[in-house]
Each structure stands twice: as C-alpha cells, then as structure tokens.
Amino acid sequence: LAAGAMRAAGLLLARALLVAWALLHPAGTQQCHPAGPATVLRFTDRHAEIRVPALHRVPSPLDPLYGLVRHCLDLVQQNPLPTELLRAALNDPGSVQTSQVVQYELGYVVCAAVALLFTVAVPVAGMCFCYCRSRRRCGGRLRAHRRSLGCRRHCLLACLSFTSLVILISVTCAFVTSQRVKGQMEPGLGAVPTTLRTLRQHLANVPQGVQMVVDKFEVPRKQIISDLGGLSRSVGLSIHTQLKAMTYAALSDLQDRATDLQTSLHHLQILDGTSRALAAARAELEPALRERRGRVVALLDDPRCTSCASALGRAQSLELGADYGKVPSVEKVLKAMAGLPRSDFAEMIRQGNGTFNSIPELAVERMAQVIQDLQEELSHTAQKVQSIADSFPLPDYTRPASEALVTAEERSRPYLREVERFEHYRWIAGTVLCSIILLILACNVTGMALGAYGLSKREDPSDYECRGEAGAKFLLVGVGLAFLFSWLLILLVFATFLVGGNIQTLVCRNWVNQEIYKFIDTPGNLPPSMNLTRQLNLRRDSNLSATYRECKSGAGLWEVLQLDRSYDLDEHLKTPKYTAGFQKRLGDFTAHLGDVRLLRSEGRQDLETFARSGLDEVDYGRFQEEMKNPVVQTSLPGLARNLEGLQKMQRNSTVAGRLGAEARALWQMQNSTVQSQEALVAKLGESVQFLSRLAPHLKERVRRTLATTASVEARLPMQAQQILRQEIGCFTRKELRYFTQYLNWVGQTLREDVASCQPLATALDNGRVILCDRIADPWNAFWFSLGCCTFFLIPNIIFAIRLTKHFRPIRNRLISTGSEETCPFHIPRVTALKL
C-alpha cells in the first residue's frame, strides 16, 4: 500500500509539472522549424544558344618560342602606338608622309635592307661559285696531304652537322607552326561573322529573352500554390501538436478528480455500512460470548477437572475488543455528496478531447477562403511581373547597334576572303620551301655519310673512291639548291615577318595594354563615319574603354546605351513591389478555431461540492485506532485448543465430554461470527486508508484542477491564435524567399545573359585571343623558324663546299718541309721485263 501511494504521488506530481510547464511556456514563442532543407527553385535556361563563348589562351609547348619571337619584335619595333600617324591616316590619308611611316617602321626598314642584301648577295655568290666550278677553281681536290688534314675534316663535319641540326629543328618548328596557322586561320576567320551574327541575335532576342524570364514566374507560382494547398492543415496540425501536451494534461487531471469523486463516494459508503455492520455484530456477539465465558469458567473451576487451573485465567478474560459504535459517523459527508456525480465526466472528457482533436479539420474549413484569395493575389502578382517585360527599354535602342553589326559583317566578308586566299598561298609556299630545305638536309646527311664511309675505305688519300666522290656530289647538290632557293626563302620570310610583326607590335601589343581603346576614346582620332559611340548608341558621357570595363564586369545593355530616361533594374526588382498584397492578406487573416470546453458548469459544481463535503474533516485516526483492537480480546482458537488438550487429560468422562463440547462451541463462534467481523474490519481498513490518504489533499487538488481547467480553457484560443500567427509568419517568410529567389534570378539573368552587354566584351577578348594568341603567335613563329633556316644556309653552304674537297682524292700526298707548295715528283711505274 505504501509503494502504491508513493507511485500515485509521483504520477500526480509529474502531471502537475507538465501542466505548469505548458502554461508557463506559450506555444507562440516557438521558432520556425522547417521540416526539411529550404527549397531551391530551378529555372531552365533557354538562352544558351545565342551566347558568345569565351575563348582563352591554351598553353602550348611552343610558348617559349612565342615569347622569344615577341621579345625579338619588341627589339625591332620599340616605338609606341603612332597616334598622330594613325589619326592622319584615318582622317586624311593624303596627308600621311612617307618619312613618318619610315620613321615609325625604321626597324622593319633595316630588316628589309638586310633581306634585300641577302636576296641579291646569295644568288650572286651562287653564280660566282658556279663559274668557279666550271673553271675547276672551287670545290675541287686538295693539292697536298697535310698533317692537320684529319683535324680540319672532323671540324668541318661537326660544323656541318651542327648547322644541319639547327636547320632541321627550325624547319620542324616551321612545319608545325605553319600547320597551326592553317588550322587556326579558317575557324578564326569564320568566327568573325559568326560572332557578329551572334551579337546581332543577342540584341534582337532581348525582348524574347526578357519575356522568357518573366514567364518563368510560373515556377515560384506553382510552388506557392502547392504550399498553399497544405497550409491550412499544416497550421491545424501545428496548433494541435503544440497545445496537446497542455490540453491532455488538463484532461488527465480532470479525469483523476472524477475518479477520486467516484472512488471516494464508494469508500464512504463502504465505511458507513461496514461500521454499522460491525456495531450490530458486536451487539449480537456480546451476550453469546458472556454466556460462553460463564460456562467455560464454571467447567474449568469444577474440582473434577484435572489440571484446568492453567486455562482458567484465559477463560475469565474472554470478552469483546473493538467497539465500532464509538467511531465518527460519515453520514453528514454522505448526505453532502448525495446525488454525485450529477454530470457524466467520461462523456464530458470525451467531448473535450474530440473538440480539441478536430482543430486540424476546423483550420482547413476556416482558411479555405483566404487560400482562395491568396491564389487570386498570385494572378495579380503575375500581371505585375509582366510589367518588367512591358517596361524594359532596350528594343528601341539596340537598333543602331544591330545595324552597325550588320554593316561590319557585310564589309568584313571580302577582306576575310582575301586573307583566306593569302593564307592559302602562304601555306603552299611555306610547305614547298620547307620541303626544299628538308631536301637540302637530306643531301647534307647523305653526302656526309657517303663521304665518311668512303674515307674509311680509302687506303691512299690520292686514290679515287666512288663513294667519297658521291658524297661530295650530294653536298654540292645541296649547295646548289641552297643558292637556287635562298632568295625565295628570304622573300617569304620578310613578307610574313612584315605582316605578322606589325600585327604583333601595332595591334596585339597595344590591345593588351589598352592603348587601342585609349586611341579610339580620344576625340578626333577617328573620322565621324567611325564614331563607335554614335554607331553603337552608347551613352554620350561614356567611351569604348569605360563601356568595355562595364560590360566585362557584368553591366546590362540598358546601363551602357543612350536611353531617353534612366532605367534602374534594381528598383523594378524590389520584392515588396510584388509581395505587398500577398503579405497583407496573410497578415490580416484571423480565424476563430472554436472554444474547447473541458469542464461544463455541472461538472465544476460536482467537484466543488466534493471539495466542500467535509471528507477531510472526518477523524480517520479513530477508525485506525479501533482497527488495532481485535474483535475478541482473547483468541478463541487458542482457548479452544487448550480445552481440547485438557479433554485428553481428564479421567472423568463427563468432564471430558463437556470440555470437548465447549471447545467445539468456541470454534463455531470463531468460524461463524468472529471471522466475518474480521473480514469486515479488513474491508473497512482499505476504505479508511484510501480516504485518509486523499482527504488532506482533496481541497488543494480540486482547486488546482479547477484552476488548471479554467486556465487551459481561457488560454487555448489565445495560444491557438498565437500559433496561427506564428505559422502564417513562417509561411510568409518561406514564400517570400521564393519571390526573392525568382527576382534575384531575373536580375542575374538579365544582367549576365539575356540583356547583358558582357558578350560585347567577350567578343573583343575573343578577337584578341584569335588574332594574337592563336594566329599571330604561330604566324610569327613560322617566319622566325623559316628565317633561322634561311640564315643558317649560309654557313651550311660554306661548310659543305669546304668538306667536298676532303671527300675527293688529293693531288699529291707529299708536302715540302720548307714551304706549303708541293714539289712535282713522280714515282715511275715498275713494269715487268720480257725475257
């Protein structure tokens, strides 16, 4: 019983703490806790087909060669951009003086003089060599064998091998760079009209692109409509979830008080009835017990009763114990609780629970109209978003730029065809001349191999050896080819050098350091027909450099074009402009979700009557004191067993029979009367224990239950409204994020894609990459490599001519010790004599 009491007290305390916590922590103070990660809207991109892809310099193994050529060109052309010369050439070509051009192109003039000298000198030297060969004065045989001849021969072989190796490396680079120029020229030339056409399409498709962006409002609209579909039920479930702990705790407390009422009434009735029954039983038992005591005492006092004195004292103390006629009466309490409970607490609690559990369905019903209004508001918002496309100012202001791009595309086609034709001829000439250089190298290698082999097989330097002679002839063939085609090589080198060098020094170098943009920006440098600010309809307070920087940093077309009025995209994309109505409808919404009645007035009166019934005024200690006393002071079973023992000891059968009869009478009294009273006492003890445990706390528990129930009934509507406002606030912030995502995407897409002027900057950067990095660099590397081949042909010719003498037999293998002149000495042949 004590353990059960402690368990019940613990549960009651826990329930009280739960109710107190629910009342002291309003649900409205909870924060928004999303069920999952924030939804990120996905917008498909359909504008990618009209973008200008950015090109970048691709790292190449030939980059060191390209850098070397650029350094060489910087040495050749050290003058800055000739602004005065260009201004005069563009505005008044007739005023350009040759001296100005020569002064600027002085490095190229010097190179032209060197090329002219080479073009004249090498063929003349070749003709002189041919004349000398016809007179057998050059490329003949050595006149005498000297001690240093072997050393000279090895030195000439090494030098010719080195020059051949240099020429081989150079011609390989020339081949590679020539093919790279050919491979980059065709797509590079094709990229010019393609880029111009793409830019024109970009400008022409701005209205369609803006409309496409506006039409994407369907993405957040569908998401918001989907969220609206589950809003009401979500709000109802949130209210139910956050308030159920407080409500269920109050209902459970009320259920406990109803149980206490019914149980207390039951135990009071038991207490009253049992007390009366025990008092009546005592009155009936008293004469029978008195009579039985007198008969047993007389029998034990009989002299014939042997050894009966020991049980006499016990028989004399045989009398009644507890007197339940003296315990307090509970009739007054029962009278006060008569008719309780007048209300059906079980039905009352069931109805309260049902009303509270119906909050989600009630929220769906009450919020149906506002959800419909919000869906209509989304339609109005879509019309506001459409105003972005309707008020976008670009279509009327991009026409001049589009016309300028069309003109540039049409005028560029003839020049591009000429460049393509010139490149075709250059590639043919370069391939043929590189092949001739390879043929010269083949003659060198073959001549050196045959000559060296012939020398190894020759026993006498003056002997004729066909392989050495063939090696010398191969070398001379290579020399002849070098003399014959050297002037063509130098002409091709100078022509490509003049074109590629000026592109690098006049255009690419000044393009990289922005000097070209500064020249274009300076007023008066360009003729009126080339005024890019007017042709592209740029802002009058801007220039090409500023426009390029703004476009490269991601500015929109409306920020660089000359408009009749300023256009602020950020102002048009402010979120409150499109969400004010949506927020207002959600902010103004209120809904009464009904009153949850946990305790009706009849039930409250029943509990108040229960508390005032006087249950706590009953002296339950008197009951407990009486229950400590037995029904009979002396144990009837013990006395009966004593009599049965004495019966066996008697010699007188009459006394023994009377002792047995008295013992049976005592057993009958114990079993029929005393045991029934003891059962009633046990029953009375359970009721006394329950009532004594409940009575001290009854009024406080009832008072707390009534206060808690009233507080919960009063706070439920208020907290439900707080949770409703909280959930609507969370929902509003969530949906506003969709608007913000969309409007941010609109701004980003318009600035960086649909109406961006970044393609203009990208096109300019692509032009520099194509012209300078992909065409000019390998072009200049081509003439540089071919020039190395051409100039190294001069030492190649010299070493080849000098080496041919060593592959032929010498005229005299003896030398004079006094001078370098050989002595005419002939050894006579020995002939056989005929006998």
mmCIF file of C-alpha atoms in Angstrom, residues 279 522 778:
data_model
loop_
_atom_site.group_PDB
_atom_site.id
_atom_site.type_symbol
_atom_site.label_atom_id
_atom_site.label_comp_id
_atom_site.label_asym_id
_atom_site.label_seq_id
_atom_site.Cartn_x
_atom_site.Cartn_y
_atom_site.Cartn_z
ATOM 1 C CA ALA A 279 -21.527 -2.393 15.623
ATOM 2 C CA THR A 522 40.320 60.260 -77.784
ATOM 3 C CA PRO A 778 52.274 30.754 -84.636
#
